[in-house]
Coordinates of N, CA, C and O in Angstrom, one line a residue:
X1 N 46.4 5.2 -25.0 CA 45.9 4.0 -24.4 C 44.7 4.2 -23.5 O 44.7 5.1 -22.7
X2 N 43.7 3.5 -23.7 CA 42.5 3.6 -22.9 C 42.6 2.9 -21.6 O 43.1 1.7 -21.5
X3 N 42.2 3.5 -20.5 CA 42.2 2.9 -19.2 C 40.9 2.2 -19.0 O 39.9 2.9 -18.9
X4 N 40.9 0.9 -18.8 CA 39.7 0.1 -18.7 C 39.2 0.1 -17.3 O 38.0 -0.1 -17.1
X5 N 40.0 0.3 -16.3 CA 39.6 0.2 -14.9 C 38.5 1.2 -14.6 O 37.5 0.9 -14.0
X6 N 38.7 2.5 -14.9 CA 37.6 3.5 -14.7 C 36.3 3.1 -15.4 O 35.2 3.3 -14.9
X7 N 36.4 2.6 -16.6 CA 35.2 2.2 -17.4 C 34.5 1.0 -16.7 O 33.3 1.0 -16.6
X8 N 35.3 0.1 -16.1 CA 34.7 -1.0 -15.4 C 33.9 -0.5 -14.2 O 32.8 -1.0 -13.9
X9 N 34.5 0.4 -13.5 CA 33.9 1.0 -12.3 C 32.6 1.7 -12.7 O 31.6 1.5 -12.0
X10 N 32.6 2.5 -13.8 CA 31.4 3.1 -14.2 C 30.3 2.1 -14.6 O 29.2 2.3 -14.2
X11 N 30.7 1.1 -15.3 CA 29.8 0.0 -15.7 C 29.2 -0.7 -14.5 O 28.0 -0.9 -14.4
X12 N 30.0 -0.9 -13.5 CA 29.5 -1.6 -12.3 C 28.6 -0.7 -11.5 O 27.5 -1.1 -11.1
X13 N 28.9 0.6 -11.4 CA 28.0 1.5 -10.8 C 26.7 1.7 -11.5 O 25.6 1.7 -10.9
X14 N 26.7 1.7 -12.8 CA 25.5 1.7 -13.6 C 24.6 0.5 -13.4 O 23.4 0.6 -13.2
X15 N 25.3 -0.7 -13.3 CA 24.6 -1.9 -13.1 C 23.9 -1.9 -11.7 O 22.8 -2.3 -11.5
X16 N 24.6 -1.5 -10.7 CA 24.1 -1.4 -9.3 C 22.9 -0.5 -9.3 O 21.9 -0.7 -8.6
X17 N 23.0 0.7 -9.9 CA 21.9 1.7 -9.9 C 20.7 1.1 -10.6 O 19.6 1.3 -10.1
X18 N 20.9 0.5 -11.7 CA 19.8 -0.1 -12.4 C 19.1 -1.2 -11.6 O 17.9 -1.3 -11.5
X19 N 19.9 -2.0 -10.9 CA 19.4 -3.1 -10.1 C 18.6 -2.5 -8.9 O 17.5 -3.0 -8.6
X20 N 19.1 -1.5 -8.3 CA 18.4 -0.9 -7.2 C 17.1 -0.3 -7.6 O 16.1 -0.4 -6.9
X21 N 17.1 0.4 -8.8 CA 15.8 1.0 -9.3 C 14.8 -0.1 -9.6 O 13.6 0.0 -9.3
X22 N 15.3 -1.2 -10.1 CA 14.4 -2.3 -10.4 C 13.8 -2.9 -9.1 O 12.6 -3.2 -9.1
X23 N 14.6 -3.1 -8.1 CA 14.1 -3.6 -6.8 C 13.1 -2.6 -6.2 O 12.1 -3.0 -5.7
X24 N 13.4 -1.3 -6.3 CA 12.5 -0.3 -5.7 C 11.1 -0.3 -6.4 O 10.1 -0.3 -5.8
X25 N 11.2 -0.5 -7.8 CA 9.9 -0.5 -8.5 C 9.2 -1.8 -8.2 O 7.9 -1.8 -8.1
X26 N 9.9 -2.9 -8.0 CA 9.2 -4.2 -7.7 C 8.5 -4.1 -6.4 O 7.4 -4.7 -6.2
X27 N 9.1 -3.4 -5.4 CA 8.5 -3.3 -4.1 C 7.2 -2.6 -4.1 O 6.4 -2.7 -3.1
X28 N 6.8 -1.8 -5.1 CA 5.6 -1.1 -5.1 C 4.5 -1.7 -5.9 O 3.6 -1.1 -6.4
X29 N 4.6 -3.0 -6.1 CA 3.5 -3.8 -6.8 C 2.5 -4.1 -5.7 O 2.9 -4.7 -4.7
X30 N 1.2 -3.9 -5.9 CA 0.2 -4.2 -5.0 C -1.0 -4.8 -5.7 O -1.4 -4.4 -6.8
X31 N -1.6 -5.8 -5.1 CA -2.8 -6.4 -5.6 C -4.0 -5.8 -4.8 O -3.9 -5.7 -3.5
X32 N -5.0 -5.4 -5.5 CA -6.2 -4.8 -4.8 C -7.4 -5.7 -5.2 O -7.7 -5.9 -6.4
X33 N -8.1 -6.1 -4.1 CA -9.3 -6.9 -4.3 C -10.5 -6.0 -4.0 O -10.5 -5.3 -2.9
X34 N -11.5 -5.9 -4.9 CA -12.6 -5.0 -4.6 C -13.9 -5.5 -5.3 O -13.8 -6.4 -6.2
X35 N -15.0 -5.1 -4.8 CA -16.3 -5.4 -5.3 C -16.3 -4.7 -6.7 O -15.9 -3.6 -6.9
X36 N -16.9 -5.4 -7.7 CA -16.9 -4.9 -9.1 C -17.7 -3.6 -9.2 O -17.5 -2.8 -10.1
X37 N -18.6 -3.3 -8.3 CA -19.4 -2.1 -8.4 C -19.0 -0.9 -7.5 O -19.7 0.1 -7.4
X38 N -17.8 -1.0 -6.9 CA -17.4 0.0 -6.0 C -16.6 1.1 -6.7 O -15.6 0.9 -7.3
X39 N -17.1 2.3 -6.6 CA -16.5 3.5 -7.2 C -15.3 4.0 -6.4 O -14.3 4.5 -6.9
X40 N -15.5 4.1 -5.0 CA -14.4 4.6 -4.2 C -13.1 3.7 -4.3 O -12.0 4.2 -4.1
X41 N -13.3 2.4 -4.5 CA -12.2 1.5 -4.6 C -11.3 1.9 -5.8 O -10.1 2.0 -5.8
X42 N -12.0 2.3 -6.9 CA -11.3 2.7 -8.1 C -10.6 4.0 -7.9 O -9.4 4.2 -8.4
X43 N -11.2 4.9 -7.1 CA -10.5 6.2 -6.7 C -9.3 5.9 -5.9 O -8.2 6.6 -6.0
X44 N -9.3 4.9 -4.9 CA -8.1 4.6 -4.1 C -7.0 4.0 -5.0 O -5.9 4.3 -4.8
X45 N -7.4 3.2 -6.0 CA -6.5 2.6 -6.9 C -5.8 3.8 -7.7 O -4.5 3.8 -7.8
X46 N -6.5 4.8 -8.1 CA -5.9 5.9 -8.8 C -5.0 6.6 -7.9 O -3.9 7.1 -8.3
X47 N -5.3 6.8 -6.6 CA -4.4 7.4 -5.6 C -3.1 6.7 -5.5 O -2.0 7.3 -5.5
X48 N -3.2 5.3 -5.5 CA -1.9 4.5 -5.4 C -1.1 4.7 -6.7 O 0.1 4.9 -6.6
X49 N -1.7 4.7 -7.8 CA -1.0 4.8 -9.1 C -0.3 6.2 -9.2 O 0.8 6.3 -9.7
X50 N -1.0 7.2 -8.7 CA -0.4 8.6 -8.7 C 0.8 8.7 -7.8 O 1.5 9.6 -7.9
X51 N 0.9 7.8 -6.9 CA 2.0 7.8 -5.9 C 3.0 6.7 -6.2 O 3.7 6.2 -5.3
X52 N 3.1 6.2 -7.4 CA 4.2 5.3 -7.8 C 3.9 3.8 -7.7 O 4.8 3.0 -8.0
X53 N 2.7 3.4 -7.4 CA 2.4 2.0 -7.3 C 1.9 1.4 -8.6 O 1.3 2.1 -9.4
X54 N 2.3 0.2 -8.8 CA 1.7 -0.6 -9.9 C 0.6 -1.5 -9.3 O 0.9 -2.2 -8.4
X55 N -0.6 -1.4 -9.8 CA -1.7 -2.0 -9.2 C -2.3 -3.1 -10.1 O -2.6 -2.9 -11.2
X56 N -2.4 -4.3 -9.5 CA -3.2 -5.4 -10.1 C -4.6 -5.4 -9.5 O -4.7 -5.7 -8.3
X57 N -5.5 -5.0 -10.3 CA -6.9 -4.8 -9.8 C -7.7 -6.1 -10.0 O -7.8 -6.6 -11.1
X58 N -8.2 -6.6 -8.9 CA -9.0 -7.9 -9.0 C -10.4 -7.6 -8.5 O -10.6 -7.2 -7.4
X59 N -11.4 -7.8 -9.4 CA -12.8 -7.7 -9.0 C -13.1 -9.0 -8.3 O -12.9 -10.1 -8.8
X60 N -13.7 -8.9 -7.2 CA -14.0 -10.0 -6.3 C -15.4 -10.0 -5.8 O -15.8 -9.1 -5.0
X61 N -16.2 -10.9 -6.1 CA -17.6 -10.9 -5.7 C -17.8 -11.3 -4.2 O -18.8 -11.0 -3.6
X62 N -16.8 -12.0 -3.6 CA -16.9 -12.4 -2.2 C -15.8 -11.8 -1.4 O -14.8 -12.4 -1.0
X63 N -15.9 -10.5 -1.0 CA -14.8 -9.8 -0.3 C -14.7 -10.3 1.1 O -13.6 -10.3 1.7
X64 N -15.7 -10.8 1.7 CA -15.6 -11.4 3.1 C -14.6 -12.6 3.1 O -13.8 -12.7 4.0
X65 N -14.7 -13.4 2.1 CA -13.7 -14.5 2.0 C -12.3 -14.1 1.8 O -11.4 -14.6 2.4
X66 N -12.1 -13.0 1.0 CA -10.7 -12.4 0.8 C -10.2 -11.9 2.2 O -9.1 -12.2 2.5
X67 N -11.0 -11.2 2.9 CA -10.6 -10.6 4.2 C -10.3 -11.7 5.2 O -9.2 -11.6 5.9
X68 N -11.1 -12.7 5.2 CA -10.9 -13.8 6.1 C -9.6 -14.5 5.8 O -8.7 -14.8 6.7
X69 N -9.3 -14.8 4.5 CA -8.1 -15.5 4.1 C -6.9 -14.7 4.4 O -5.8 -15.3 4.8
X70 N -6.9 -13.4 4.4 CA -5.8 -12.5 4.6 C -5.6 -12.1 6.1 O -4.6 -11.5 6.5
X71 N -6.6 -12.5 6.9 CA -6.5 -12.2 8.4 C -6.9 -10.8 8.7 O -6.4 -10.3 9.8
X72 N -7.7 -10.2 8.0 CA -8.2 -8.9 8.3 C -9.3 -9.0 9.3 O -10.3 -9.7 9.1
X73 N -9.1 -8.5 10.5 CA -10.0 -8.5 11.6 C -11.3 -7.7 11.2 O -11.2 -6.7 10.6
X74 N -12.5 -8.3 11.5 CA -13.7 -7.6 11.2 C -13.8 -6.1 11.7 O -14.3 -5.2 11.1
X75 N -13.2 -5.8 12.9 CA -13.2 -4.5 13.4 C -12.4 -3.5 12.6 O -12.5 -2.3 12.7
X76 N -11.5 -4.0 11.7 CA -10.7 -3.2 10.8 C -11.3 -3.1 9.4 O -10.7 -2.4 8.6
X77 N -12.4 -3.7 9.1 CA -12.9 -3.9 7.8 C -13.3 -2.5 7.1 O -13.7 -1.6 7.8
X78 N -13.1 -2.5 5.8 CA -13.6 -1.4 4.9 C -14.0 -2.1 3.6 O -14.4 -3.3 3.6
X79 N -14.0 -1.3 2.5 CA -14.6 -1.9 1.3 C -13.7 -2.6 0.4 O -14.1 -3.5 -0.4
X80 N -12.4 -2.4 0.4 CA -11.4 -3.1 -0.4 C -10.2 -3.5 0.4 O -10.0 -3.0 1.4
X81 N -9.5 -4.4 -0.2 CA -8.3 -5.0 0.5 C -7.1 -5.1 -0.5 O -7.3 -5.7 -1.5
X82 N -6.0 -4.5 -0.1 CA -4.8 -4.6 -0.9 C -3.9 -5.6 -0.2 O -4.0 -5.9 1.0
X83 N -3.0 -6.2 -1.0 CA -1.9 -7.1 -0.5 C -0.6 -6.6 -1.1 O -0.5 -6.6 -2.4
X84 N 0.4 -6.4 -0.3 CA 1.7 -6.0 -0.7 C 2.7 -6.6 0.2 O 2.6 -6.6 1.4
X85 N 3.7 -7.3 -0.4 CA 4.7 -8.0 0.3 C 4.2 -8.9 1.4 O 4.7 -9.0 2.5
X86 N 3.1 -9.6 1.1 CA 2.5 -10.5 2.0 C 1.7 -9.9 3.2 O 1.2 -10.6 4.1
X87 N 1.5 -8.6 3.1 CA 0.8 -7.8 4.2 C -0.5 -7.3 3.6 O -0.6 -6.9 2.4
X88 N -1.5 -7.1 4.4 CA -2.8 -6.6 3.9 C -2.8 -5.0 4.1 O -2.2 -4.5 5.0
X89 N -3.6 -4.4 3.3 CA -3.8 -3.0 3.3 C -5.3 -2.8 3.2 O -5.9 -3.0 2.1
X90 N -6.0 -2.5 4.3 CA -7.5 -2.5 4.3 C -8.0 -1.1 4.3 O -7.7 -0.3 5.1
X91 N -8.8 -0.8 3.3 CA -9.5 0.4 3.2 C -8.7 1.5 2.6 O -7.7 1.3 1.9
X92 N -9.0 2.8 3.0 CA -8.5 4.0 2.3 C -7.2 4.5 3.0 O -7.1 5.6 3.5
X93 N -6.2 3.6 3.0 CA -4.9 3.9 3.6 C -4.1 4.8 2.6 O -4.0 4.5 1.5
X94 N -3.6 5.9 3.1 CA -2.8 6.8 2.3 C -1.5 6.1 1.7 O -0.9 5.2 2.4
X95 N -1.1 6.4 0.5 CA 0.0 5.7 -0.1 C 1.3 5.8 0.7 O 2.1 4.9 0.7
X96 N 1.5 7.0 1.3 CA 2.7 7.1 2.1 C 2.8 6.1 3.3 O 3.8 5.6 3.7
X97 N 1.6 5.8 3.8 CA 1.5 4.8 4.9 C 1.8 3.4 4.4 O 2.4 2.5 5.0
X98 N 1.3 3.1 3.1 CA 1.5 1.8 2.5 C 3.0 1.6 2.3 O 3.6 0.6 2.6
X99 N 3.7 2.7 1.8 CA 5.2 2.6 1.6 C 5.9 2.4 3.0 O 6.8 1.6 3.0
X100 N 5.4 3.0 4.0 CA 6.0 2.8 5.3 C 5.8 1.4 5.9 O 6.7 0.9 6.6
X101 N 4.7 0.8 5.5 CA 4.4 -0.6 5.9 C 5.5 -1.5 5.4 O 5.8 -2.5 6.1
X102 N 6.0 -1.3 4.3 CA 7.1 -2.2 3.7 C 8.3 -2.3 4.6 O 9.1 -3.2 4.5
X103 N 8.5 -1.3 5.4 CA 9.7 -1.2 6.3 C 9.4 -1.8 7.7 O 10.3 -1.8 8.5
X104 N 8.2 -2.3 7.9 CA 7.7 -2.7 9.2 C 7.5 -4.2 9.2 O 6.5 -4.7 8.7
X105 N 8.5 -5.0 9.8 CA 8.3 -6.4 9.9 C 7.4 -6.9 11.0 O 7.0 -8.0 11.1
X106 N 7.1 -5.9 11.9 CA 6.3 -6.3 13.1 C 4.8 -6.2 12.8 O 4.0 -6.6 13.7
X107 N 4.4 -5.7 11.6 CA 3.0 -5.6 11.3 C 2.5 -6.6 10.3 O 3.2 -6.8 9.3
X108 N 1.3 -7.1 10.5 CA 0.7 -8.0 9.5 C -0.1 -7.2 8.4 O -0.3 -7.7 7.4
X109 N -0.4 -5.9 8.8 CA -1.1 -5.1 7.8 C -1.5 -3.8 8.4 O -1.3 -3.5 9.6
X110 N -2.1 -2.9 7.6 CA -2.7 -1.6 8.0 C -4.1 -1.5 7.6 O -4.6 -2.2 6.6
X111 N -4.8 -0.7 8.3 CA -6.3 -0.5 8.0 C -6.7 0.9 8.3 O -6.2 1.5 9.3
X112 N -7.6 1.4 7.5 CA -8.4 2.6 7.8 C -9.8 2.0 7.8 O -10.5 1.9 6.8
X113 N -10.3 1.7 9.1 CA -11.7 1.1 9.2 C -12.7 2.1 8.7 O -12.6 3.3 8.8
X114 N -13.8 1.5 8.1 CA -14.9 2.3 7.6 C -14.5 3.0 6.3 O -13.6 2.6 5.6
X115 N -15.2 4.1 6.1 CA -14.9 4.9 4.9 C -14.9 6.4 5.2 O -15.8 7.1 4.8
X116 N -13.9 6.9 5.9 CA -13.9 8.3 6.3 C -13.8 9.2 5.2 O -13.0 9.1 4.3
X117 N -14.7 10.2 5.2 CA -14.6 11.3 4.2 C -13.3 12.0 4.2 O -12.8 12.3 5.3
X118 N -12.7 12.3 3.1 CA -11.4 13.0 3.0 C -10.2 12.1 2.9 O -9.1 12.5 2.7
X119 N -10.4 10.8 3.2 CA -9.3 9.8 3.1 C -9.1 9.6 1.6 O -10.0 9.8 0.8
X120 N -7.9 9.0 1.2 CA -7.7 8.8 -0.3 C -8.8 7.9 -0.9 O -9.1 6.8 -0.4
X121 N -9.4 8.4 -1.9 CA -10.5 7.7 -2.6 C -11.8 8.1 -2.1 O -12.9 7.8 -2.7
X122 N -11.9 8.8 -1.0 CA -13.2 9.3 -0.4 C -13.2 10.8 -0.3 O -13.8 11.4 0.6
X123 N -12.5 11.5 -1.2 CA -12.4 12.9 -1.2 C -13.8 13.5 -1.4 O -14.6 13.1 -2.3
X124 N -14.1 14.5 -0.5 CA -15.4 15.2 -0.6 C -15.0 16.7 -0.4 O -14.4 17.0 0.7
X125 N -15.3 17.5 -1.3 CA -14.9 18.9 -1.2 C -15.4 19.6 0.0 O -16.6 19.5 0.4
X126 N -14.5 20.2 0.8 CA -14.9 20.9 2.0 C -15.1 20.0 3.2 O -15.5 20.5 4.3
X127 N -14.8 18.7 3.1 CA -15.0 17.9 4.3 C -13.9 16.8 4.4 O -13.5 16.2 3.4
X128 N -13.4 16.7 5.6 CA -12.5 15.7 6.0 C -12.7 15.2 7.4 O -12.6 16.0 8.3
X129 N -13.1 14.0 7.5 CA -13.3 13.4 8.8 C -11.9 13.1 9.4 O -11.0 12.8 8.7
X130 N -11.8 13.1 10.8 CA -10.6 12.7 11.4 C -10.6 11.1 11.3 O -11.7 10.5 11.4
X131 N -9.4 10.6 11.1 CA -9.3 9.1 11.0 C -7.9 8.7 11.4 O -7.0 9.5 11.5
X132 N -7.8 7.4 11.7 CA -6.5 6.8 12.1 C -6.2 5.7 11.1 O -7.1 5.0 10.6
X133 N -4.9 5.5 11.0 CA -4.4 4.3 10.3 C -3.9 3.4 11.4 O -3.1 3.7 12.2
X134 N -4.5 2.2 11.4 CA -4.3 1.2 12.4 C -3.4 0.1 11.9 O -3.7 -0.4 10.8
X135 N -2.3 -0.2 12.6 CA -1.5 -1.3 12.3 C -1.9 -2.5 13.1 O -2.2 -2.4 14.3
X136 N -2.0 -3.7 12.5 CA -2.2 -4.9 13.2 C -0.9 -5.7 13.4 O -0.2 -6.0 12.4
X137 N -0.5 -5.8 14.7 CA 0.8 -6.4 14.9 C 0.7 -7.9 14.7 O -0.3 -8.5 14.6
X138 N 1.9 -8.5 14.6 CA 2.0 -10.0 14.5 C 1.3 -10.7 15.7 O 0.8 -11.8 15.5
X139 N 1.3 -10.1 16.8 CA 0.7 -10.6 18.0 C -0.9 -10.4 18.0 O -1.5 -10.9 18.9
X140 N -1.4 -9.6 17.1 CA -2.8 -9.4 17.0 C -3.3 -8.1 17.7 O -4.5 -7.9 17.8
X141 N -2.4 -7.3 18.1 CA -2.8 -6.0 18.8 C -2.9 -4.9 17.8 O -2.2 -4.9 16.8
X142 N -3.7 -3.9 18.1 CA -3.8 -2.7 17.2 C -2.8 -1.7 17.7 O -2.5 -1.6 18.9
X143 N -2.3 -1.0 16.7 CA -1.3 0.1 17.0 C -1.7 1.2 16.0 O -1.8 1.0 14.8
X144 N -1.9 2.4 16.6 CA -2.1 3.6 15.8 C -0.8 4.0 15.1 O 0.1 4.3 15.9
X145 N -0.7 4.0 13.8 CA 0.5 4.3 13.1 C 0.5 5.7 12.5 O 1.5 6.3 12.3
X146 N -0.7 6.3 12.4 CA -0.8 7.6 11.9 C -2.2 8.2 12.2 O -3.2 7.4 12.3
X147 N -2.3 9.5 12.4 CA -3.6 10.1 12.7 C -3.7 11.3 11.7 O -2.8 12.0 11.5
X148 N -5.0 11.4 11.1 CA -5.3 12.5 10.2 C -6.4 13.3 10.8 O -7.5 12.8 11.1
X149 N -6.2 14.6 11.1 CA -7.2 15.4 11.7 C -8.4 15.8 10.7 O -8.2 15.8 9.5
X150 N -9.5 16.0 11.3 CA -10.7 16.4 10.5 C -10.6 17.9 10.2 O -9.8 18.6 10.8
X151 N -11.4 18.3 9.3 CA -11.5 19.8 8.9 C -12.9 20.2 8.8 O -13.8 19.5 8.4

């Protein structure tokens, strides 16, 4: 006689695991808005894909309008803007920091202002500028969430 109770438990565990994996994969979808002629933006998109993100790439001729619509402060601006879970990701933010942003309800977004050499998508052999990842709080204040030393 076959015992169905252990089989039901196994089936339930498999369903829960599959559901959790689907939710985890869903959380890594990001929209990236970029100028059609920007090469470093494509390199940052490759960095995200290499780190488990699914990227929807949007060529945008008016990046200023995108940044304004998303609430990216001019002092935080860079060349491209991502949107994940309703939050902005401005510039060459490392993928690990983007993942950490998903756990932060107090932040409207993250930014790496400018285009620092050595940041993801701005790799230059033998050079890495020091840079910070800045979080913009819901109250509009800047918060340093990560620092990367120069070399």
